[in-house]
mmCIF file of C-alpha atoms in Angstrom:
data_model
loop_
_atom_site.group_PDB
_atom_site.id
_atom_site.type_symbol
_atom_site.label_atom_id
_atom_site.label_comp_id
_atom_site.label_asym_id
_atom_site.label_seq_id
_atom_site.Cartn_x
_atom_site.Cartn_y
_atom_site.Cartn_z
ATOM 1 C CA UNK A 578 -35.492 -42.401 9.877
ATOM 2 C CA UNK A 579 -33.268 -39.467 7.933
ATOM 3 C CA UNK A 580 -29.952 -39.076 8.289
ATOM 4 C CA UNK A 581 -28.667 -37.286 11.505
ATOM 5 C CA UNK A 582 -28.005 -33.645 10.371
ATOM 6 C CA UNK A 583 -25.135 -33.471 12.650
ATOM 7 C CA UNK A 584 -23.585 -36.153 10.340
ATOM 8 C CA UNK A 585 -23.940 -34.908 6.800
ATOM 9 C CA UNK A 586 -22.150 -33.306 4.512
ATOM 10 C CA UNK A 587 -22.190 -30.361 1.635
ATOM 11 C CA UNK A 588 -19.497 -30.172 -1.706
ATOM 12 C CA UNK A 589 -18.357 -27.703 -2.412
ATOM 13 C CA UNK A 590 -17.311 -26.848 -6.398
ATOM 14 C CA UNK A 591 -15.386 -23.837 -7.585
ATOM 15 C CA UNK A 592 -15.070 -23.400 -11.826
ATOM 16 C CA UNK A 593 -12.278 -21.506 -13.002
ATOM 17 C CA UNK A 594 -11.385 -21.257 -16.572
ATOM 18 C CA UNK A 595 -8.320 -23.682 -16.358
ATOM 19 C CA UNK A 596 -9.031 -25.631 -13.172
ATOM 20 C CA UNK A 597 -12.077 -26.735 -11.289
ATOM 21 C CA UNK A 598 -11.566 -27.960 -7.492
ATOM 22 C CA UNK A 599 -13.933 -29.901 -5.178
ATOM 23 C CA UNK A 600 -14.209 -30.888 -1.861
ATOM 24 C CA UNK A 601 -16.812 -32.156 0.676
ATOM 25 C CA UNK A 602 -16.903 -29.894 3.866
ATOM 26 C CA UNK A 603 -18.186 -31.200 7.346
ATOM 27 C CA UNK A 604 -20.200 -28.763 9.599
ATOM 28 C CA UNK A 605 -16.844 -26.953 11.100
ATOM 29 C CA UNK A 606 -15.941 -26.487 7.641
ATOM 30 C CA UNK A 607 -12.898 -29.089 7.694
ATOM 31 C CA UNK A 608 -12.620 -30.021 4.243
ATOM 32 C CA UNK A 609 -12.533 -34.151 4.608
ATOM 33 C CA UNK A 610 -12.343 -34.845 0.871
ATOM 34 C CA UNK A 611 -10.864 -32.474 -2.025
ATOM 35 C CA UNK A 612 -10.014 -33.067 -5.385
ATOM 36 C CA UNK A 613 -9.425 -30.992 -8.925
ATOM 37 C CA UNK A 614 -10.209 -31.495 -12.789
ATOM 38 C CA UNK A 615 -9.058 -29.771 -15.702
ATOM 39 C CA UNK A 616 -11.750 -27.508 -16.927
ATOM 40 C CA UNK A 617 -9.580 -26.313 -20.347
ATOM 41 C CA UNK A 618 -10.100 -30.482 -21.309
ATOM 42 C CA UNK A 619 -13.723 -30.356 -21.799
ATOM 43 C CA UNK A 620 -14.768 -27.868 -24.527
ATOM 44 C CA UNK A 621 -18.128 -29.790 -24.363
ATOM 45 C CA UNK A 622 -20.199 -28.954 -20.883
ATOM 46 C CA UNK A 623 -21.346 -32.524 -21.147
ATOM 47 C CA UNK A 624 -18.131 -34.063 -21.083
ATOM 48 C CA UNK A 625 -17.304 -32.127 -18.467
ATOM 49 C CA UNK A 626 -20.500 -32.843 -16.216
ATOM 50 C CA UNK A 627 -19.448 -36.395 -16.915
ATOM 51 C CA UNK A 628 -15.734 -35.993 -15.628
ATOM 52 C CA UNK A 629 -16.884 -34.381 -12.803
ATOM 53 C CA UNK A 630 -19.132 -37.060 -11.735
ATOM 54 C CA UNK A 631 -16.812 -39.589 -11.948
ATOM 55 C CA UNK A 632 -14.225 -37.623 -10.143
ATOM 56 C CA UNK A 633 -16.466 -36.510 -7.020
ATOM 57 C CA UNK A 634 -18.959 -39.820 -6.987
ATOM 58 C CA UNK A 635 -15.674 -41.876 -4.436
ATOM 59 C CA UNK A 636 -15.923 -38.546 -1.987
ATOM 60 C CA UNK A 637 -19.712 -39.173 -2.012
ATOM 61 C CA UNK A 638 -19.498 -43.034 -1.295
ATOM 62 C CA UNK A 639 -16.737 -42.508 1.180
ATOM 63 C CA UNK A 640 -19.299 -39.850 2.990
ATOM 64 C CA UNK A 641 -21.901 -42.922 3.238
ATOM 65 C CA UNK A 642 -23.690 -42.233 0.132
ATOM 66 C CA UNK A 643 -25.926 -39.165 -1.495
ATOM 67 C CA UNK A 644 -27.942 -39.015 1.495
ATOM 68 C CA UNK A 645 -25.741 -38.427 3.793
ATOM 69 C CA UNK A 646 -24.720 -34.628 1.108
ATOM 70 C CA UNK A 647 -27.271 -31.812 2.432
ATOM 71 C CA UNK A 648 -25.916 -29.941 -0.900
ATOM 72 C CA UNK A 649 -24.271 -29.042 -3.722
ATOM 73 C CA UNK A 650 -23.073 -25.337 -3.958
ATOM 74 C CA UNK A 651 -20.915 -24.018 -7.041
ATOM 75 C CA UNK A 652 -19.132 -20.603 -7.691
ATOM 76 C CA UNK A 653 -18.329 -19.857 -11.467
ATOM 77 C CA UNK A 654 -17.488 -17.026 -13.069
ATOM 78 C CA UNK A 655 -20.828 -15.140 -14.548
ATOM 79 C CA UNK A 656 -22.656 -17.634 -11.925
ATOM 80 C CA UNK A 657 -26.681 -16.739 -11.384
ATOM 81 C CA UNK A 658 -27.945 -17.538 -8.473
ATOM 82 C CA UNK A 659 -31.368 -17.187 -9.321
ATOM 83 C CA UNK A 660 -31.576 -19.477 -12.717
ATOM 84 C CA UNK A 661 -28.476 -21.985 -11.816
ATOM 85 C CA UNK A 662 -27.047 -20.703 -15.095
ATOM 86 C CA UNK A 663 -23.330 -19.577 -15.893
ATOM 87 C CA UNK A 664 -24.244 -16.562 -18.285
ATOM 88 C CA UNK A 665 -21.463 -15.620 -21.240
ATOM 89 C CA UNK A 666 -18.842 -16.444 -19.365
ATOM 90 C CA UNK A 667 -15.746 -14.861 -21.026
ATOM 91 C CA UNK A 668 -12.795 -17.237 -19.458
ATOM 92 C CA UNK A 669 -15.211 -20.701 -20.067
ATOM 93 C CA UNK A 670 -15.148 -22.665 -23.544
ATOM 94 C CA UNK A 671 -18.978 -23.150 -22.980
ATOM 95 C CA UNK A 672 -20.854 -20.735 -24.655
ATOM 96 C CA UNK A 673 -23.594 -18.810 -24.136
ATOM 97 C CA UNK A 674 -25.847 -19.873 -21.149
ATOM 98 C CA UNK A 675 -25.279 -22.759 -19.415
ATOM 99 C CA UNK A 676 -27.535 -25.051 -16.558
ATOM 100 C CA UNK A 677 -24.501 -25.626 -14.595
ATOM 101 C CA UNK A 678 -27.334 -26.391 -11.384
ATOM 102 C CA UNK A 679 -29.295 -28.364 -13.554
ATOM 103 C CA UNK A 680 -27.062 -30.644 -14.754
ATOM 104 C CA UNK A 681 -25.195 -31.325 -11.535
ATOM 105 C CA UNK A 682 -28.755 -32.144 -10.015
ATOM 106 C CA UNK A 683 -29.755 -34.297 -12.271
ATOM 107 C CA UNK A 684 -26.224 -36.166 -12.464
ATOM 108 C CA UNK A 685 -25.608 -36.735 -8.683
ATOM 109 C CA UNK A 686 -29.361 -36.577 -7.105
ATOM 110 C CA UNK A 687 -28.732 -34.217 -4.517
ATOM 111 C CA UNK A 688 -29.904 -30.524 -4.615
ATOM 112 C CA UNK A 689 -27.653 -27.747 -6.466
ATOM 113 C CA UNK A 690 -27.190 -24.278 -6.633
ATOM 114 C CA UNK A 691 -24.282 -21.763 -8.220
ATOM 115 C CA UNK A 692 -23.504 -18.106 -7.731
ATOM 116 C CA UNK A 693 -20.491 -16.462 -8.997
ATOM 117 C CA UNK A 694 -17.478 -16.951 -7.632
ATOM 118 C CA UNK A 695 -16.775 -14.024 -5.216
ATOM 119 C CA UNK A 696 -19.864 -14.604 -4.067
ATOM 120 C CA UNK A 697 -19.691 -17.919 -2.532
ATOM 121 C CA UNK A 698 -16.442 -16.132 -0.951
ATOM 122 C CA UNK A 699 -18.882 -14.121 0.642
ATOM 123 C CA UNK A 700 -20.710 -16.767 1.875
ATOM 124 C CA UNK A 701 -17.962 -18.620 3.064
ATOM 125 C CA UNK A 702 -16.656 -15.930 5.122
ATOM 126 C CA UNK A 703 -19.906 -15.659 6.723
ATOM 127 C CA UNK A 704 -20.220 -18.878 7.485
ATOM 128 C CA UNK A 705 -16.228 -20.166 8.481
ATOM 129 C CA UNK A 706 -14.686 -16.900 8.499
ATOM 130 C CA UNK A 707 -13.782 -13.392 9.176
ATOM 131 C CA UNK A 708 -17.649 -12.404 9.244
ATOM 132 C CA UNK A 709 -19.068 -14.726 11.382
ATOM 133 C CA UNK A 710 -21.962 -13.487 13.191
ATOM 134 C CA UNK A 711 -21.988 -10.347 10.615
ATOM 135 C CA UNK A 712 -24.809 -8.930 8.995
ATOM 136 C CA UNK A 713 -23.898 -6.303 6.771
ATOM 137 C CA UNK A 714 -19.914 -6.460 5.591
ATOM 138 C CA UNK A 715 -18.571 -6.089 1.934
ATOM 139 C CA UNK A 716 -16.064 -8.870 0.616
ATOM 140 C CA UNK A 717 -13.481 -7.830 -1.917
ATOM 141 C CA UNK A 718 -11.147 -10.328 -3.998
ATOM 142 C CA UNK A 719 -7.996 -9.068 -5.282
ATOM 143 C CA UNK A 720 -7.032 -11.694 -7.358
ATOM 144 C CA UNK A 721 -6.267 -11.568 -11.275
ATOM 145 C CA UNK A 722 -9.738 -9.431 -10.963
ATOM 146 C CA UNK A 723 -11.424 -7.415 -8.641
ATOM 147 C CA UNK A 724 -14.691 -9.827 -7.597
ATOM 148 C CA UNK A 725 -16.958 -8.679 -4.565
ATOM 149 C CA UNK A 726 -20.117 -9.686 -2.814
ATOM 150 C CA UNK A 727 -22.832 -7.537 -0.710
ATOM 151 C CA UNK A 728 -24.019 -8.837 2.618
ATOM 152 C CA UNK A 729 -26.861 -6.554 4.010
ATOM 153 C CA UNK A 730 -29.495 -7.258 6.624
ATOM 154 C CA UNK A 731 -27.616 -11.161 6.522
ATOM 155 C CA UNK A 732 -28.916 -11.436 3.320
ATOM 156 C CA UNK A 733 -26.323 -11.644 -0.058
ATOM 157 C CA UNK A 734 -27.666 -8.924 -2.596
ATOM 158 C CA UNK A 735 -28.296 -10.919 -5.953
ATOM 159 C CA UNK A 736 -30.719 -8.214 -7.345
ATOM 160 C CA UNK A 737 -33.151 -8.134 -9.930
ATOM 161 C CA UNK A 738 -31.442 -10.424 -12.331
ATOM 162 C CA UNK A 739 -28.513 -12.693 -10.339
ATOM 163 C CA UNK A 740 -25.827 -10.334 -11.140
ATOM 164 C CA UNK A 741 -25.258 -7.487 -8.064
ATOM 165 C CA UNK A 742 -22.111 -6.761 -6.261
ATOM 166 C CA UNK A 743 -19.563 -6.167 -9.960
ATOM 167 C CA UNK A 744 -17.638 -3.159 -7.499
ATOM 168 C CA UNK A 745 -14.499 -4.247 -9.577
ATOM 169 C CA UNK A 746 -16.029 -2.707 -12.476
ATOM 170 C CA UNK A 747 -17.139 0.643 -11.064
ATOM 171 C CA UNK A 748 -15.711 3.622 -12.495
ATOM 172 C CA UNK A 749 -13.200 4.957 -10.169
ATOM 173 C CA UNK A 750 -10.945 6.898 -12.532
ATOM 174 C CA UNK A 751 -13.351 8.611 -15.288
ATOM 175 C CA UNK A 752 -11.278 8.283 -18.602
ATOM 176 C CA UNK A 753 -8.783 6.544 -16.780
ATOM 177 C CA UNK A 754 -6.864 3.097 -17.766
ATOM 178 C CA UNK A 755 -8.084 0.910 -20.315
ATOM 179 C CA UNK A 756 -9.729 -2.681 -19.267
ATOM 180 C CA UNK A 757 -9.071 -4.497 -22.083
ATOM 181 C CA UNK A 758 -11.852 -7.122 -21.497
ATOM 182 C CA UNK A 759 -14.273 -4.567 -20.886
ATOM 183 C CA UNK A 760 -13.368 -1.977 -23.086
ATOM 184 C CA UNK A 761 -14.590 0.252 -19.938
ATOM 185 C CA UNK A 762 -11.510 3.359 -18.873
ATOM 186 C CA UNK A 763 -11.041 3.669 -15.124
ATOM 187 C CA UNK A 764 -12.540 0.958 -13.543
ATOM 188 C CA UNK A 765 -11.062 -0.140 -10.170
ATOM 189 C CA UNK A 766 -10.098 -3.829 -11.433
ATOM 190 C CA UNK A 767 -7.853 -2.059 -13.976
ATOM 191 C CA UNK A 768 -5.713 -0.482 -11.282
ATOM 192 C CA UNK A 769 -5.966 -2.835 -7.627
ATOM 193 C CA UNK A 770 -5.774 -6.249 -9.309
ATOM 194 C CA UNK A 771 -2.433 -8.555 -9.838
ATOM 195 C CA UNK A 772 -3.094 -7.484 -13.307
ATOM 196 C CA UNK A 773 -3.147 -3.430 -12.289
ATOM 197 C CA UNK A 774 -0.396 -3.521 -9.565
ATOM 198 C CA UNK A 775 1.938 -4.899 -12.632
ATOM 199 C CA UNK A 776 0.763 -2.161 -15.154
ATOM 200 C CA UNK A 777 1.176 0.697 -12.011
ATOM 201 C CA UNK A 778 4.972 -0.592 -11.901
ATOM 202 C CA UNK A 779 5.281 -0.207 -15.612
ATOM 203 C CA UNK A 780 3.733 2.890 -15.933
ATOM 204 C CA UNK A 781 6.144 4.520 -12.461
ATOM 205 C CA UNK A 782 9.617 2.711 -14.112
ATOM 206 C CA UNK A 783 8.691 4.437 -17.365
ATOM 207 C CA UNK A 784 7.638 7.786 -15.746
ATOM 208 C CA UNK A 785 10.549 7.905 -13.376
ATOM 209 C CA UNK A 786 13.579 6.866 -15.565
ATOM 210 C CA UNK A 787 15.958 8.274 -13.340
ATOM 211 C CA UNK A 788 14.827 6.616 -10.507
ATOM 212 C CA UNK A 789 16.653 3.511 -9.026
ATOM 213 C CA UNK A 790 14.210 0.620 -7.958
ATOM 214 C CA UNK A 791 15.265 -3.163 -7.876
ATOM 215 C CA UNK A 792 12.069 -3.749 -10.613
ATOM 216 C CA UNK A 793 14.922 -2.722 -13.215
ATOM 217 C CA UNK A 794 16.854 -5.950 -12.693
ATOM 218 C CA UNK A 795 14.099 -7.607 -14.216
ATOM 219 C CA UNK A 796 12.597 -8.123 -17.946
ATOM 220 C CA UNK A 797 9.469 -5.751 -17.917
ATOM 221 C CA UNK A 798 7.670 -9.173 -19.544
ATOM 222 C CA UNK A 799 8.293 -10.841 -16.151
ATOM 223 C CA UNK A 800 7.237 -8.167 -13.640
ATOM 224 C CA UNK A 801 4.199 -9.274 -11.734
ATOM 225 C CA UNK A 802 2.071 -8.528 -8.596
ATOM 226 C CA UNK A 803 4.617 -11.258 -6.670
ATOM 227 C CA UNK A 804 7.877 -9.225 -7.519
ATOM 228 C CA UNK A 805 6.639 -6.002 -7.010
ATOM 229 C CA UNK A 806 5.641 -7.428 -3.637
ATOM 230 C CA UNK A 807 8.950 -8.650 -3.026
ATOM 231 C CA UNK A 808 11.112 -5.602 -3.787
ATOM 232 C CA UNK A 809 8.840 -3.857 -1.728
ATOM 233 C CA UNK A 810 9.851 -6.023 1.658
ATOM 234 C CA UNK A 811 13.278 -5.056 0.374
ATOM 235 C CA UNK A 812 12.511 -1.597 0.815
ATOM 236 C CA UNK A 813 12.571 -0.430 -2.643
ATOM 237 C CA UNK A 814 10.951 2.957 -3.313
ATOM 238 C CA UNK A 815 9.576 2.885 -6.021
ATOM 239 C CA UNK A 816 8.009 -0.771 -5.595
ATOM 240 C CA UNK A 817 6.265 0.837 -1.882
ATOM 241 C CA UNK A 818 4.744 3.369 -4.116
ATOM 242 C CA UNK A 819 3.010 0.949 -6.406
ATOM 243 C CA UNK A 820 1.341 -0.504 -3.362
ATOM 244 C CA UNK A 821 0.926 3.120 -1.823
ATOM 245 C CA UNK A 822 -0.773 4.006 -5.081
ATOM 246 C CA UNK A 823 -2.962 0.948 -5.320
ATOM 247 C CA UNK A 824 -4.494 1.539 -1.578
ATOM 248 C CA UNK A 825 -5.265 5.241 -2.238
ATOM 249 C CA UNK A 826 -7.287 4.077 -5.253
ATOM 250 C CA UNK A 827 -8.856 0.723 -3.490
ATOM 251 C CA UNK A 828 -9.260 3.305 -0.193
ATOM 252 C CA UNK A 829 -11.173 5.842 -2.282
ATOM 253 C CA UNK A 830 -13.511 3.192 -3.853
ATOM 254 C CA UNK A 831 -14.135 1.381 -0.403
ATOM 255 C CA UNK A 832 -15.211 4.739 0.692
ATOM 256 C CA UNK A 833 -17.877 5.130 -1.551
ATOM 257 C CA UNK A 834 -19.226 1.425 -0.503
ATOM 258 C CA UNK A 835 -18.916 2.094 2.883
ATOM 259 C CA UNK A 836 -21.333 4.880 1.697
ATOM 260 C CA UNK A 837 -23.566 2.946 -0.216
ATOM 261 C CA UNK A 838 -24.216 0.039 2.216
ATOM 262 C CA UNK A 839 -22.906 1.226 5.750
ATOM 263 C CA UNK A 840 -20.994 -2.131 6.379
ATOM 264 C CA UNK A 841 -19.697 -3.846 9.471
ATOM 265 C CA UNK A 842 -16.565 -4.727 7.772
ATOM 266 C CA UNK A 843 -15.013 -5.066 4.435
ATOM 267 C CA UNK A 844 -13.246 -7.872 4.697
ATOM 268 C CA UNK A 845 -10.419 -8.161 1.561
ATOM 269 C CA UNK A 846 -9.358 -11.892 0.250
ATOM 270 C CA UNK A 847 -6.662 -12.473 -2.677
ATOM 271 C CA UNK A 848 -3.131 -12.617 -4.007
ATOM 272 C CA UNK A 849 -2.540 -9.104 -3.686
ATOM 273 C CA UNK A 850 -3.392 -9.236 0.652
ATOM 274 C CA UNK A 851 -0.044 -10.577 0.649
ATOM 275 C CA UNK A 852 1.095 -7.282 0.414
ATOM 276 C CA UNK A 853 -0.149 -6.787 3.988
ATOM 277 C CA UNK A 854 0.442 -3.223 5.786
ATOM 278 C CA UNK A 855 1.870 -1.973 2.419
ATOM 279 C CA UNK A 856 -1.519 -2.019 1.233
ATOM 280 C CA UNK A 857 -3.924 -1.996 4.024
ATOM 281 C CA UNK A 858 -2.269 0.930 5.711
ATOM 282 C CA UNK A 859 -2.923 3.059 2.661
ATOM 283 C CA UNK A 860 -5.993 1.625 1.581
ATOM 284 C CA UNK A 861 -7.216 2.658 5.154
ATOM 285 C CA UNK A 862 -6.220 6.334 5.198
ATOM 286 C CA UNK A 863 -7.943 7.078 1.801
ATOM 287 C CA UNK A 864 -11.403 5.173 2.886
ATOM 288 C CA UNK A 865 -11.299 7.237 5.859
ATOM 289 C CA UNK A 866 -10.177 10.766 4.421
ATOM 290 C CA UNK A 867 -13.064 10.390 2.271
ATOM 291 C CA UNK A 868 -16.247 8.970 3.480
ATOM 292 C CA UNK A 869 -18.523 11.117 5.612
ATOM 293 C CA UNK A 870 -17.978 11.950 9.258
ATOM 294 C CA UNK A 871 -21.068 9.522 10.429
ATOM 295 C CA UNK A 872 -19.367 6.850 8.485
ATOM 296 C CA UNK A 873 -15.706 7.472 10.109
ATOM 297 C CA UNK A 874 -13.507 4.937 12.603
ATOM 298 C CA UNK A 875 -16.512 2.605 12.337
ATOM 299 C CA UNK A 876 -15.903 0.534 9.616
ATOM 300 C CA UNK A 877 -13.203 -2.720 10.423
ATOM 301 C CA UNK A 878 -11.232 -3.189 7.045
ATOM 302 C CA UNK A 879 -10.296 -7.128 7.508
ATOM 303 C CA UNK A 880 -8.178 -9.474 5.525
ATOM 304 C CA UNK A 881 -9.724 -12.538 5.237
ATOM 305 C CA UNK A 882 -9.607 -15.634 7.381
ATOM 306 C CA UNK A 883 -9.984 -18.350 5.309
ATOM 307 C CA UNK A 884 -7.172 -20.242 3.734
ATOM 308 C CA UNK A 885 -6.551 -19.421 -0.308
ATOM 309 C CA UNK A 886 -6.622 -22.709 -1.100
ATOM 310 C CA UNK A 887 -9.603 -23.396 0.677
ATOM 311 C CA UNK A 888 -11.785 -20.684 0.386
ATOM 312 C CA UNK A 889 -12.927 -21.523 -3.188
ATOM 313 C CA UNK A 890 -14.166 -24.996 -2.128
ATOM 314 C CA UNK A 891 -15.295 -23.894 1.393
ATOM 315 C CA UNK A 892 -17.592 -20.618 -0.159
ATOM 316 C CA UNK A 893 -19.088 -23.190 -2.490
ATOM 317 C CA UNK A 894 -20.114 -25.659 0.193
ATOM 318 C CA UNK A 895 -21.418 -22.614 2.375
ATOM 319 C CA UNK A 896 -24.424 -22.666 -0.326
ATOM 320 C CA UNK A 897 -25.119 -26.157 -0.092
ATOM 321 C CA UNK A 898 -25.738 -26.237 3.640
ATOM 322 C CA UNK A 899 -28.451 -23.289 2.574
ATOM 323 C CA UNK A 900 -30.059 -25.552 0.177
ATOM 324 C CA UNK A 901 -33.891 -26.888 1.348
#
């Protein structure tokens, strides 16, 4: 006799460039085990694979043993779903491609599979979250980035090759704001990520020297996402314009995906949806002022249910309950 569905278990993995965190997720998606490893430590992928054995194999015992996991899903930056593979990723010390799937098949015994990491957010959210029971929603991370994955028809669009659903880096500004790591001008990530709300508050303090604004109490260096956030609450002018700024840009953008894919819901996860109505509320005027009248009042712009710190391990996991 197999193992009672009801009672098994999928892990969940989530790669970043400095940390990697796992966990093992029941059915309801209650994470019952989690754990993290450094990722910087292992320049070699096989030392790694190795270290992450050892770290996850107690989780798996304590679960009953490997036949008790229905999967293994990973997100990773430059994931594939289609070949396992992290591609060239640029934040990784492993170069080049890489059988991330592969490896962790053939290490724990139990069926893999890896898609990028905004992505498995997607999936997560379908499964646990804000999109359950959806069929066609978007999912945007603003994080560091701007990361986003297509559900249409219930199914995630991978395309031809693995690597659909980069909105960050669509041109939303032509000749607009360098992005330094893609050498690309104008691209949304440049100007609604932690990274772009920082370098809209530079640009306005520089612009509007005459202007008072609380970011002046602070070293340029140290102005992030997090303070800009935090003078807004305090009512500071110039700090509710970044955030005014960054919605009419993330609003026009969303408009043109709402156009594109006729979604349900675009459901936005990330640092930055700390900002709340300072950002939604903009963000919301601009997608609406500019998509078609058939497309109008129909689309529910969402922040995300699931818990930051879960949400990497828990859209991980949502692929391993998939696996067959």
């Amino acid at each position: 006799m197999g193992v009672d569905p009801a009672k098994q278990f999928a892990i969940g993995i989530d790669i970043g460039g400095t940390n990697t965190v796992f966990g093992i997720v029941d059915h309801r998606g209650s994470i019952r085990y989690r754990g993290a490893l450094s990722t910087k430590k292992y320049p070699l992928v096989n030392d790694y694979m190795d270290a992450l054995h050892q770290a996850i194999l107690p989780a798996i015992e304590q679960a009953g043993g490997k036949e008790y996991i229905k999967g293994i899903g990973i997100g990773a930056p430059n994931g594939n779903f289609y070949s396992g593979t992290i591609e060239y990723a640029p934040n990784l010390s492993w170069k080049g491609i890489v059988p991330v799937a592969a490896m962790i098949k053939e290490r724990f015994g139990v069926l893999a599979a890896l898609t990028n990491d905004a992505n498995a957010a997607a999936v997560g959210e379908m499964m646990y979250g804000a999109a359950r029971g959806m069929k066609d929603f978007i999912m945007i991370t603003l994080g560091t980035g701007v990361g986003s994955g297509i559900v249409a028809n219930g199914q995630l669009i991978y395309g031809h090759d693995g690597f659909a659903g980069e909105l960050g880096h669509t041109i939303i500004i032509p000749g607009g704001r360098l992005h330094t790591g893609t050498g690309a001008h104008g691209s949304l990530e440049v100007y609604c990520s932690a990274t772009g709300v920082r370098l809209t508050a530079l640009e306005m303090l520089a612009q509007q020297p005459a202007q008072d604004s609380l970011l002046r109490n602070y070293d340029p260096e140290e102005i992030d996402s997090k303070i800009v956030d935090d003078c807004a609450r305090k009512g500071d002018t110039l700090a509710r314009e970044v955030f005014r700024f960054t919605g009419e840009i993330l609003g026009k953008a969303l408009a043109n995906f709402v156009m594109f894919s006729s979604p349900e819901a675009i459901i936005l996860f990330g640092g930055l949806c700390k900002a709340g109505n300072l950002l939604l509320d903009p963000t919301r005027k601009h997608m609406e002022e500019n998509v078609l009248p058939i497309f109008r009042n129909k689309v529910k712009l969402l922040f995300s249910e699931l818990k930051e710190a879960d949400a990497a391990i828990l859209g991980a996991s949502a692929l391993g309950w998939e696996l067959k």
